[in-house]
mmCIF file of C-alpha atoms in Angstrom:
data_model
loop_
_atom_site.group_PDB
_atom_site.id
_atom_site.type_symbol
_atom_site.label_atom_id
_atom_site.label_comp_id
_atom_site.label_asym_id
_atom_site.label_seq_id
_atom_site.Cartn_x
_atom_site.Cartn_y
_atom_site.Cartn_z
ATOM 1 C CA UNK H 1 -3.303 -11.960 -25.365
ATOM 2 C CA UNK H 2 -4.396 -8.443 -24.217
ATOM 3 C CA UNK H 3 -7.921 -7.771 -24.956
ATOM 4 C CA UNK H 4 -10.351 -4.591 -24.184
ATOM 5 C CA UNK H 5 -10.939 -6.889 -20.824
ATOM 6 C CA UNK H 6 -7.516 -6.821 -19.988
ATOM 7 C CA UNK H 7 -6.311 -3.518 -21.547
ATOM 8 C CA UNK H 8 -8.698 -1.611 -19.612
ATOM 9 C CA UNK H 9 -7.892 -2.434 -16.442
ATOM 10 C CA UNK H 10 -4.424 -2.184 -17.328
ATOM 11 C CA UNK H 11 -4.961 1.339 -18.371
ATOM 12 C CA UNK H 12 -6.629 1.919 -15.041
ATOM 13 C CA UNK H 13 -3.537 0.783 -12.537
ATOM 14 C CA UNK H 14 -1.584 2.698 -14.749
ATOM 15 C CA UNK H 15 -2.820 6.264 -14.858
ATOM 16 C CA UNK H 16 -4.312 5.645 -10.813
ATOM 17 C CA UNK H 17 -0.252 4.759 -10.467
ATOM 18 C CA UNK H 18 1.223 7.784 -11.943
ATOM 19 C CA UNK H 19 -1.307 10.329 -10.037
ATOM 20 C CA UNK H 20 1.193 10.136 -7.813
ATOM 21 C CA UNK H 21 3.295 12.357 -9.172
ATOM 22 C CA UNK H 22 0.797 14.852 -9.616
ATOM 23 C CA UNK H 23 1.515 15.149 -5.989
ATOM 24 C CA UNK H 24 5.340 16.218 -7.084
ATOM 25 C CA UNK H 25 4.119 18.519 -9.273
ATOM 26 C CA UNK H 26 1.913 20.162 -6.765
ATOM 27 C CA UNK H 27 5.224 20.377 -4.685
ATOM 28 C CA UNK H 28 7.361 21.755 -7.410
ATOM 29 C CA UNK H 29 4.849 24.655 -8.740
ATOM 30 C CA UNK H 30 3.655 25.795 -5.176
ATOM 31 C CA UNK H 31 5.111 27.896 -2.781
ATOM 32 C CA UNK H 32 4.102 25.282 -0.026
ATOM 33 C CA UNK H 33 2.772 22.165 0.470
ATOM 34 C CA UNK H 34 -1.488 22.443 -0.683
ATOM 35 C CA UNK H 35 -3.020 21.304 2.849
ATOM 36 C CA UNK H 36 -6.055 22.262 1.505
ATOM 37 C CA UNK H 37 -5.829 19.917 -1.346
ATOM 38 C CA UNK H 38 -4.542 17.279 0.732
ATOM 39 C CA UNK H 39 -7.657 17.257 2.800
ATOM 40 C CA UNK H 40 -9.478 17.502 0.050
ATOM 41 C CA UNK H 41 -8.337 14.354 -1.947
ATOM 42 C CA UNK H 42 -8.060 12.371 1.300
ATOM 43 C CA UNK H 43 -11.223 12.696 2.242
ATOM 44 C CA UNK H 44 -12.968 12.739 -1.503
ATOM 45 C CA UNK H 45 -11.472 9.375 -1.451
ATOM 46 C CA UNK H 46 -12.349 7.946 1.820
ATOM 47 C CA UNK H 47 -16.221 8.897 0.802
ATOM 48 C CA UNK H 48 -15.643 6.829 -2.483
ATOM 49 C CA UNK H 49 -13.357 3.524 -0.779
ATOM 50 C CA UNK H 50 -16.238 3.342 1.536
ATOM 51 C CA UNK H 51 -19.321 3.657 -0.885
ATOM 52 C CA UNK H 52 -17.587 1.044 -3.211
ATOM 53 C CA UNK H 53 -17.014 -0.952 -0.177
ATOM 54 C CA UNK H 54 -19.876 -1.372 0.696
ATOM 55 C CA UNK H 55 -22.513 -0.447 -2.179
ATOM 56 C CA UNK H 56 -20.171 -2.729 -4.928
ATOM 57 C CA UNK H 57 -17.587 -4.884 -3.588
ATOM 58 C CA UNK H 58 -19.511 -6.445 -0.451
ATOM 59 C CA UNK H 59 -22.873 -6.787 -2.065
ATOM 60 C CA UNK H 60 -21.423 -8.476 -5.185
ATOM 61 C CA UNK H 61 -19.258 -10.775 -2.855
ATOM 62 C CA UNK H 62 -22.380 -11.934 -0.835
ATOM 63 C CA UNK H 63 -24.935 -12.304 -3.327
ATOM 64 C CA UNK H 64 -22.432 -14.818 -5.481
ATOM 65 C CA UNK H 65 -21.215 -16.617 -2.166
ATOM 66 C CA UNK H 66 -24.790 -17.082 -1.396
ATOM 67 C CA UNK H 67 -25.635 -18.053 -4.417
ATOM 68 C CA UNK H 68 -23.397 -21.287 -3.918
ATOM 69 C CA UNK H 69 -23.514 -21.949 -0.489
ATOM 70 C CA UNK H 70 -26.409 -20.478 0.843
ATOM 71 C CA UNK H 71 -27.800 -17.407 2.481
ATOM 72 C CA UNK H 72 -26.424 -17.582 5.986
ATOM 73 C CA UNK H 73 -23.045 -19.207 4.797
ATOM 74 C CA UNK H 74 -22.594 -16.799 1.893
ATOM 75 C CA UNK H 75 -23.111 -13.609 4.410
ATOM 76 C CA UNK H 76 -20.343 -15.559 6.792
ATOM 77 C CA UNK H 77 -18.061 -15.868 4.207
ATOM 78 C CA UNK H 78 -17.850 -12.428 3.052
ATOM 79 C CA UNK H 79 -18.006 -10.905 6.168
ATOM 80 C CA UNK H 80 -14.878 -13.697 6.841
ATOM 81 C CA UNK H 81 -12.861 -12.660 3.841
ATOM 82 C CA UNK H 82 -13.875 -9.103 4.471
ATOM 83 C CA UNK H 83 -11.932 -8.955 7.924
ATOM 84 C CA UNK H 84 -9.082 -10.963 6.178
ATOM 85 C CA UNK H 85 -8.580 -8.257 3.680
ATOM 86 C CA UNK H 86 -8.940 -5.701 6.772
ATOM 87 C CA UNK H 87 -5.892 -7.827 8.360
ATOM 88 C CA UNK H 88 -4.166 -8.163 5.714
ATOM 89 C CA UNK H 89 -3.490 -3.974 5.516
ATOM 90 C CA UNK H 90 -2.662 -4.567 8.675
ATOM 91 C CA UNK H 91 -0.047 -6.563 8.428
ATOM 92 C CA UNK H 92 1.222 -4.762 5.499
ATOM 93 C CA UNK H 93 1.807 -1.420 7.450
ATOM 94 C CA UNK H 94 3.317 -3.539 10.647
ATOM 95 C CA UNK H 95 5.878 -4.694 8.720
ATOM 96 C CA UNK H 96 6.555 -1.597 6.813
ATOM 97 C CA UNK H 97 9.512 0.496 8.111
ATOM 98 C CA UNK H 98 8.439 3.548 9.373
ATOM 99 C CA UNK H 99 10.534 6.899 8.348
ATOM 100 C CA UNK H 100 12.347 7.934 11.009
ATOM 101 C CA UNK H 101 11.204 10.774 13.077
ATOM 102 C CA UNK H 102 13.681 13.429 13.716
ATOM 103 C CA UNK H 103 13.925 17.476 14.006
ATOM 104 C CA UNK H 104 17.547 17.730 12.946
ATOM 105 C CA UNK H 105 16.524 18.484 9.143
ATOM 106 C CA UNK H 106 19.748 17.629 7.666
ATOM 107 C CA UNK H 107 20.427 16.597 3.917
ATOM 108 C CA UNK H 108 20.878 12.808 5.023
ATOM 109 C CA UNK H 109 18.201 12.152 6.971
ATOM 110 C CA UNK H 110 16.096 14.289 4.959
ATOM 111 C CA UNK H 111 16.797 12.206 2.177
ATOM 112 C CA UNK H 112 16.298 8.805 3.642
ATOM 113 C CA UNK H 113 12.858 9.865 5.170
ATOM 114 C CA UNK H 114 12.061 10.180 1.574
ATOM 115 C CA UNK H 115 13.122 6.819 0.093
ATOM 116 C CA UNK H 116 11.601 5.173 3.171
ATOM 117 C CA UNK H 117 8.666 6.615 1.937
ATOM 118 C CA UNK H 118 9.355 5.496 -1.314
ATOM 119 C CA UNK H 119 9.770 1.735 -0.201
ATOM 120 C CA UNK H 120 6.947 1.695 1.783
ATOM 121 C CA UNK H 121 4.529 3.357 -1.058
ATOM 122 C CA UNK H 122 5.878 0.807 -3.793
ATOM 123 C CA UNK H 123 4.928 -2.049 -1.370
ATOM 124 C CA UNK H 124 1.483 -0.626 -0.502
ATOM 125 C CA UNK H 125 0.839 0.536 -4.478
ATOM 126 C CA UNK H 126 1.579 -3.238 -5.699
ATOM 127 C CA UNK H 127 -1.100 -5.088 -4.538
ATOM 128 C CA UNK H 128 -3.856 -1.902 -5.056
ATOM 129 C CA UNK H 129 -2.746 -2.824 -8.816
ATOM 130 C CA UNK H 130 -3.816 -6.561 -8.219
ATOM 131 C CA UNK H 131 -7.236 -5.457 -6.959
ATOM 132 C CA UNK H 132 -7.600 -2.985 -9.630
ATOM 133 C CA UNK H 133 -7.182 -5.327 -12.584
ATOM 134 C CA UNK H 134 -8.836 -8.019 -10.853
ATOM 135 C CA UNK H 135 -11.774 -5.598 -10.072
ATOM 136 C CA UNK H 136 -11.715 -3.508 -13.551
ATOM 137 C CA UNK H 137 -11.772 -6.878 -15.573
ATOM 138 C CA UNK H 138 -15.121 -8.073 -14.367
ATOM 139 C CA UNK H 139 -16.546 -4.786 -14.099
ATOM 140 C CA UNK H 140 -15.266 -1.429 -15.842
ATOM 141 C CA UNK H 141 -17.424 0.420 -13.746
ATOM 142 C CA UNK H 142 -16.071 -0.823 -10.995
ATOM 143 C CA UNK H 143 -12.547 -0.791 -11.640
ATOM 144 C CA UNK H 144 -13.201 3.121 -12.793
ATOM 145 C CA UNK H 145 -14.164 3.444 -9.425
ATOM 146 C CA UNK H 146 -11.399 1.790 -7.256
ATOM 147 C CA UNK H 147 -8.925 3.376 -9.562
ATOM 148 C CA UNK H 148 -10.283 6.947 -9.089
ATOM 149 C CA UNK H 149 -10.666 6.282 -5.035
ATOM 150 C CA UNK H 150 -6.489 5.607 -5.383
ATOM 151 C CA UNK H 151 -5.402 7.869 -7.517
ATOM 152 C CA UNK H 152 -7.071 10.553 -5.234
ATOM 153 C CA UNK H 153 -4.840 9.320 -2.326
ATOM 154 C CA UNK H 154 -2.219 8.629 -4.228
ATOM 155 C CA UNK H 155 -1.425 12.565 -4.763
ATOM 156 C CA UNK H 156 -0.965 13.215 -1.107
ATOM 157 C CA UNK H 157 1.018 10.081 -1.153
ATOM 158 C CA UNK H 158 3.478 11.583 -3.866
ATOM 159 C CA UNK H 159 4.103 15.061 -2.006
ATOM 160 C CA UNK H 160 5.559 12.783 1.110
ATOM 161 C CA UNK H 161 8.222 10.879 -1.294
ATOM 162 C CA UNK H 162 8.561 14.676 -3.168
ATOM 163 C CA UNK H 163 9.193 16.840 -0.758
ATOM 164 C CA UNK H 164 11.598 15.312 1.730
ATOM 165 C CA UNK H 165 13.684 14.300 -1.520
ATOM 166 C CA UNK H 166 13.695 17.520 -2.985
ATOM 167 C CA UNK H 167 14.476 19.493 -0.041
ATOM 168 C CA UNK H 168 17.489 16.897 0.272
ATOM 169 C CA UNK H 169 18.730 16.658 -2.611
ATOM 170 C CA UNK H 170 17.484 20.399 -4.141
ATOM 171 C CA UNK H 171 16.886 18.520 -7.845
ATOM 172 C CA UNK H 172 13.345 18.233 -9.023
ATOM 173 C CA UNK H 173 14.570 15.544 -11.345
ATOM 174 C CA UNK H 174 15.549 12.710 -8.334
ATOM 175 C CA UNK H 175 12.364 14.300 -6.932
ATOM 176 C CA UNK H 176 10.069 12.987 -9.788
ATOM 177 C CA UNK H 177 11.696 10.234 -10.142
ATOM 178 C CA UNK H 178 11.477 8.251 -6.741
ATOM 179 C CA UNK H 179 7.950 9.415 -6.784
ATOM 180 C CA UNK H 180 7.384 7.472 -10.131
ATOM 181 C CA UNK H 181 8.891 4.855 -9.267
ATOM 182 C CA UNK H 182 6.415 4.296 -6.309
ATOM 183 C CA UNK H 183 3.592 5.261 -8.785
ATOM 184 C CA UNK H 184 4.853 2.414 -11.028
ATOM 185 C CA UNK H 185 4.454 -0.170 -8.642
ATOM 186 C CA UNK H 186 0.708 0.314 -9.329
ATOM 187 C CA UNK H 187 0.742 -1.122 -12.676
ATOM 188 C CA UNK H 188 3.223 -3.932 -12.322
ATOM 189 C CA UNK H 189 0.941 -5.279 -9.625
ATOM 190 C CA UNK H 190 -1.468 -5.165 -12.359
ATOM 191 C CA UNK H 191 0.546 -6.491 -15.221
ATOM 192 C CA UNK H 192 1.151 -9.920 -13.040
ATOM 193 C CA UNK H 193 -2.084 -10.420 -12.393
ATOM 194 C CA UNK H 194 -2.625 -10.071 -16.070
ATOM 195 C CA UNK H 195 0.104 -12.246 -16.349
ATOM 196 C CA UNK H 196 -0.554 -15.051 -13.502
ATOM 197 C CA UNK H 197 -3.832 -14.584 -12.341
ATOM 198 C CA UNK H 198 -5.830 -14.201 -14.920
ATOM 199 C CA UNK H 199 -6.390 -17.416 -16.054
ATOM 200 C CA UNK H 200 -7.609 -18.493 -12.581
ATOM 201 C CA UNK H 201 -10.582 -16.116 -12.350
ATOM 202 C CA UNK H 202 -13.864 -17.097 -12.023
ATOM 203 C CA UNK H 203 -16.968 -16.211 -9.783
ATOM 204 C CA UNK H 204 -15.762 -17.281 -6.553
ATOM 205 C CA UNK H 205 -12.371 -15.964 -6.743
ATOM 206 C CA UNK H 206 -13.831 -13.182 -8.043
ATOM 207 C CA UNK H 207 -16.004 -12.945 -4.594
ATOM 208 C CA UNK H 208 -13.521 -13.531 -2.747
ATOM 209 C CA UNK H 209 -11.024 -11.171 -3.974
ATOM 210 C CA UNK H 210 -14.258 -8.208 -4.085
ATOM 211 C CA UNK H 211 -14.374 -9.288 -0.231
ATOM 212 C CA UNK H 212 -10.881 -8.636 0.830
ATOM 213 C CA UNK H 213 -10.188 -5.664 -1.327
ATOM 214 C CA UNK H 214 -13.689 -4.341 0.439
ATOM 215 C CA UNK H 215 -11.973 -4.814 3.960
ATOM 216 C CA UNK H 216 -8.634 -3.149 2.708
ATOM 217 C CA UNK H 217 -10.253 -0.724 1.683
ATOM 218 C CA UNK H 218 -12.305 0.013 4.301
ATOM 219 C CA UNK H 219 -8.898 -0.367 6.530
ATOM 220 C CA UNK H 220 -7.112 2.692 4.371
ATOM 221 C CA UNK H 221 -9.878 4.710 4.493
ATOM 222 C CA UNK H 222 -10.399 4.375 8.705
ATOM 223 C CA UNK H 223 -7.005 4.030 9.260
ATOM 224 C CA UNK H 224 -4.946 6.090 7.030
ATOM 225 C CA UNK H 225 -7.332 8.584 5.119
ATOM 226 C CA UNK H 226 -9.786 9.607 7.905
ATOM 227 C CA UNK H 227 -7.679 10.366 10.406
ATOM 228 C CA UNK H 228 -4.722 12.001 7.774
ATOM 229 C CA UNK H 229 -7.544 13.948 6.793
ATOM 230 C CA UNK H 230 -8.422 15.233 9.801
ATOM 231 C CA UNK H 231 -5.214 16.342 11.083
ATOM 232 C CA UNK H 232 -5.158 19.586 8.623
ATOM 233 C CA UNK H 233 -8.220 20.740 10.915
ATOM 234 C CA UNK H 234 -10.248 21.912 7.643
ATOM 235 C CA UNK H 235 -13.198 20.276 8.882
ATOM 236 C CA UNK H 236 -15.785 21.913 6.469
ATOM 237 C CA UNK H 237 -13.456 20.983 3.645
ATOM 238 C CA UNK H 238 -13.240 17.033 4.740
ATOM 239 C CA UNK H 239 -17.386 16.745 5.386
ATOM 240 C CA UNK H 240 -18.164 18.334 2.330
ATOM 241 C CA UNK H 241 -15.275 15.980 0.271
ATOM 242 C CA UNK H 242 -16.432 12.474 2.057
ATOM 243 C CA UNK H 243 -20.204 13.358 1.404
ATOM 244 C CA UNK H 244 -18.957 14.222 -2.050
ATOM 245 C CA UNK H 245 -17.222 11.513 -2.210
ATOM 246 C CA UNK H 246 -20.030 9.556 -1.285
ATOM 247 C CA UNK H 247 -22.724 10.883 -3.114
ATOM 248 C CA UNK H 248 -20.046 10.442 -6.745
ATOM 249 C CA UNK H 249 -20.391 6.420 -5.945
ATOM 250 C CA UNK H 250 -24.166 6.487 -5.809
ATOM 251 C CA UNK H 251 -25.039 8.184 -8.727
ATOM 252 C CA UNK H 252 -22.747 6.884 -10.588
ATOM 253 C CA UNK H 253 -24.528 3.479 -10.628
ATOM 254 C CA UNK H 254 -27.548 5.197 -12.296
ATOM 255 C CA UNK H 255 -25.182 5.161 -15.085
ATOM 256 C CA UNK H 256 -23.524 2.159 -14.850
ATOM 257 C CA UNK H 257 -26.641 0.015 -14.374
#
């Protein structure tokens, strides 16, 4: 049954899934798209996937891997299941289908740039669920954390399914709704691992799963955020949000321990 273990988390995937359509909102009630907001959450949460990386999810993975197998084999491990997670965003944006690039801006391919977008946002939202149930239900703190660092990119994530659709399509309605749907993808990958995983967690998985959702995250934050970021060219605007970023993480955990 659903407890304040489980319903937290729970809560968590759900509202970091429908930030997303915050980002359709931000389409729908400004004149243009908000680059400086973009850069802003980007960044703001490429400063906080990093700081949790490394200040929550890594530590927590070595010291308990340690703990059962030993210094220099616990450090191994994590920095094993680390790269795994790493790879394992890789893999997951090889294989998702790009939207095609094109300058004629017609209705149609308008439109399917946006539910490409759409598919590949549900299948990169699903397993950010997983890790923020998995993460939330050991640790509120920690699964406050993770779910603020995605709903922050989620935002920028929902004006790419929202505007291409809308501009198709001129209907705010189909607009919203393919960017929810994407959103919602966050909390069903949370729901089965209430579902199915739960049952099956214990220190070591727990370790293990801290470890690769520490290299994904570290992956969409180099990978993705940084350099998405950076593209806007408001420089002072992304330093100021990853040391902000940054610095949210850190003294946070005077409150949280």
């Amino acid at each position: 049954m659903i407890n304040n273990n489980s319903l937290i988390p729970l809560i968590l995937s759900l509202l970091a899934g429908l930030s997303t359509v915050i980002g359709a909102f931000i389409l729908f009630f400004s004149k243009a798209e908000n680059k400086k907001l973009i850069t802003f959450a980007l960044s703001y949460s490429a400063g906080v996937m990093i700081t949790v990386s490394f200040t929550d999810l890594f530590i927590s993975a070595e010291e308990t891997l340690s703990k059962h197998n030993g210094n220099i084999k616990g450090v191994l491990y994590s920095l094993l299941f680390l790269l795994i997670g790493a790879l394992m965003a890789l893999l997951i944006d090889k294989f998702i289908p790009e939207a095609p690039k094109t300058n004629d801006n017609t209705n149609e391919k308008l439109y399917r740039v946006g539910f490409v977008s759409m598919i590949a946002l549900m299948i990169h939202n699903f397993p950010e669920g997983i890790a923020t149930f998995i993460s939330g239900y050991e640790n509120t703190s920690l699964g406050i954390s993770i779910a603020l660092a995605i709903a922050l990119h989620n935002i920028p994530e929902g004006i790419s399914i929202a505007m291409p659709i809308y501009y198709s399509t001129k209907s705010k309605f189909k607009a919203f709704k393919y960017t929810l749907y994407s959103g919602l993808a966050e909390p069903l990958g949370a729901f089965l691992a209430f579902l199915f995983l739960r049952p099956y967690i214990n220190d070591i998985i727990l370790s293990i799963t801290f470890a690769l959702v520490a290299g994904i995250m570290l992956y969409i934050s180099f990978a993705e955020l940084i350099p998405a970021a950076r593209r806007y060219k408001y420089h002072s605007i992304y330093l100021f949000s990853i040391f902000l970023g940054i610095f949210t993480i850190i003294l946070s955990h005077t409150y949280s321990h």
